[in-house]
mmCIF file of C-alpha atoms in Angstrom:
data_model
loop_
_atom_site.group_PDB
_atom_site.id
_atom_site.type_symbol
_atom_site.label_atom_id
_atom_site.label_comp_id
_atom_site.label_asym_id
_atom_site.label_seq_id
_atom_site.Cartn_x
_atom_site.Cartn_y
_atom_site.Cartn_z
ATOM 1 C CA MET T 23 269.466 46.824 165.827
ATOM 2 C CA TYR T 24 266.965 49.473 164.952
ATOM 3 C CA ALA T 25 263.716 49.114 163.955
ATOM 4 C CA GLN T 26 264.014 50.342 160.379
ATOM 5 C CA GLN T 27 266.978 47.425 160.047
ATOM 6 C CA TRP T 28 265.034 44.747 161.460
ATOM 7 C CA ILE T 29 261.287 45.478 159.425
ATOM 8 C CA GLU T 30 264.148 45.880 156.202
ATOM 9 C CA ASN T 31 265.642 41.869 156.870
ATOM 10 C CA ARG T 32 262.379 40.479 157.247
ATOM 11 C CA GLY T 33 260.455 41.780 154.534
ATOM 12 C CA VAL T 34 257.392 44.172 156.114
ATOM 13 C CA SER T 35 256.810 47.333 154.370
ATOM 14 C CA LEU T 36 256.015 50.607 157.000
ATOM 15 C CA ASP T 37 253.729 51.519 154.343
ATOM 16 C CA SER T 38 251.035 48.984 155.069
ATOM 17 C CA PRO T 39 249.124 48.945 158.492
ATOM 18 C CA GLN T 40 250.660 46.588 161.199
ATOM 19 C CA LEU T 41 247.455 44.588 163.152
ATOM 20 C CA LEU T 42 248.659 45.574 166.630
ATOM 21 C CA ASP T 43 247.030 44.529 170.190
ATOM 22 C CA PRO T 44 244.673 46.400 171.055
ATOM 23 C CA THR T 45 246.064 46.711 174.984
ATOM 24 C CA LEU T 46 249.373 47.878 173.367
ATOM 25 C CA LEU T 47 247.591 50.295 171.531
ATOM 26 C CA ARG T 48 245.650 51.599 174.242
ATOM 27 C CA ALA T 49 248.744 51.759 176.244
ATOM 28 C CA ALA T 50 250.709 53.565 173.344
ATOM 29 C CA ARG T 51 247.690 56.154 173.246
ATOM 30 C CA GLN T 52 247.997 56.425 177.574
ATOM 31 C CA VAL T 53 251.372 57.208 176.724
ATOM 32 C CA TYR T 54 251.121 59.959 174.620
ATOM 33 C CA ARG T 55 248.079 61.252 176.176
ATOM 34 C CA TYR T 56 250.169 61.940 179.574
ATOM 35 C CA TYR T 57 253.217 63.410 177.943
ATOM 36 C CA LYS T 58 250.376 65.776 175.983
ATOM 37 C CA ASP T 59 248.804 66.697 178.976
ATOM 38 C CA VAL T 60 252.243 67.844 181.047
ATOM 39 C CA HIS T 61 254.148 69.270 177.562
ATOM 40 C CA GLN T 62 250.993 71.351 175.788
ATOM 41 C CA ASP T 63 253.150 74.414 175.553
ATOM 42 C CA ARG T 64 256.035 72.920 172.943
ATOM 43 C CA MET T 65 254.571 69.710 171.752
ATOM 44 C CA PRO T 66 256.561 68.222 169.178
ATOM 45 C CA ARG T 67 254.833 65.553 166.699
ATOM 46 C CA PRO T 68 256.504 62.422 167.900
ATOM 47 C CA LEU T 69 256.918 59.648 165.339
ATOM 48 C CA GLY T 70 255.645 57.140 168.021
ATOM 49 C CA VAL T 71 255.956 55.122 170.946
ATOM 50 C CA VAL T 72 258.077 52.054 172.483
ATOM 51 C CA ILE T 73 255.930 50.020 174.088
ATOM 52 C CA ASP T 74 256.870 46.887 176.102
ATOM 53 C CA ARG T 75 254.722 44.044 175.381
ATOM 54 C CA PHE T 76 254.664 42.313 178.752
ATOM 55 C CA SER T 77 254.938 45.732 181.317
ATOM 56 C CA TYR T 78 253.070 48.213 178.961
ATOM 57 C CA ARG T 79 255.738 50.853 180.034
ATOM 58 C CA GLY T 80 256.594 52.800 177.194
ATOM 59 C CA HIS T 81 258.298 56.063 175.902
ATOM 60 C CA LEU T 82 257.584 58.829 172.879
ATOM 61 C CA VAL T 83 260.125 58.626 170.267
ATOM 62 C CA PHE T 84 261.200 61.496 168.238
ATOM 63 C CA ARG T 85 264.249 60.201 166.043
ATOM 64 C CA LYS T 86 264.138 58.307 162.801
ATOM 65 C CA ARG T 87 265.351 54.719 163.727
ATOM 66 C CA PRO T 88 264.216 53.769 167.521
ATOM 67 C CA ALA T 89 266.575 51.094 168.891
ATOM 68 C CA LEU T 90 263.780 47.997 169.801
ATOM 69 C CA LEU T 91 264.274 45.365 172.729
ATOM 70 C CA MET T 92 263.260 41.855 172.000
ATOM 71 C CA THR T 93 260.419 42.509 174.419
ATOM 72 C CA GLU T 94 259.360 46.227 172.965
ATOM 73 C CA CYS T 95 257.248 46.814 170.131
ATOM 74 C CA PHE T 96 256.871 50.299 168.053
ATOM 75 C CA VAL T 97 253.616 52.165 167.503
ATOM 76 C CA THR T 98 253.099 54.543 164.953
ATOM 77 C CA PHE T 99 251.727 57.905 165.891
ATOM 78 C CA GLU T 100 249.660 57.579 162.647
ATOM 79 C CA GLN T 101 248.408 54.566 164.453
ATOM 80 C CA ILE T 102 247.942 56.104 167.887
ATOM 81 C CA GLU T 103 246.397 59.035 166.056
ATOM 82 C CA SER T 104 243.841 56.891 164.053
ATOM 83 C CA GLY T 105 241.477 56.124 167.357
ATOM 84 C CA LEU T 106 241.768 59.848 169.158
ATOM 85 C CA TYR T 107 239.185 61.790 166.634
#
């Protein structure tokens, strides 16, 4: 199931800010920083990071509809960016 379909089925709006576990947000920022350090030359702007809630492993998402597993959550780039500056 795509993240957008899951959100629409539950009546949650992407426009409203969602509260995240601070540990998940920290892990998402770290994944983004590692990617940015390695790919400085040609860094496209990601839509966000998909993070596993238990292992804190993650990957950047560049497509519109990330497919999430049951233990994963999506952290938008805006949420990641809000604490970087």
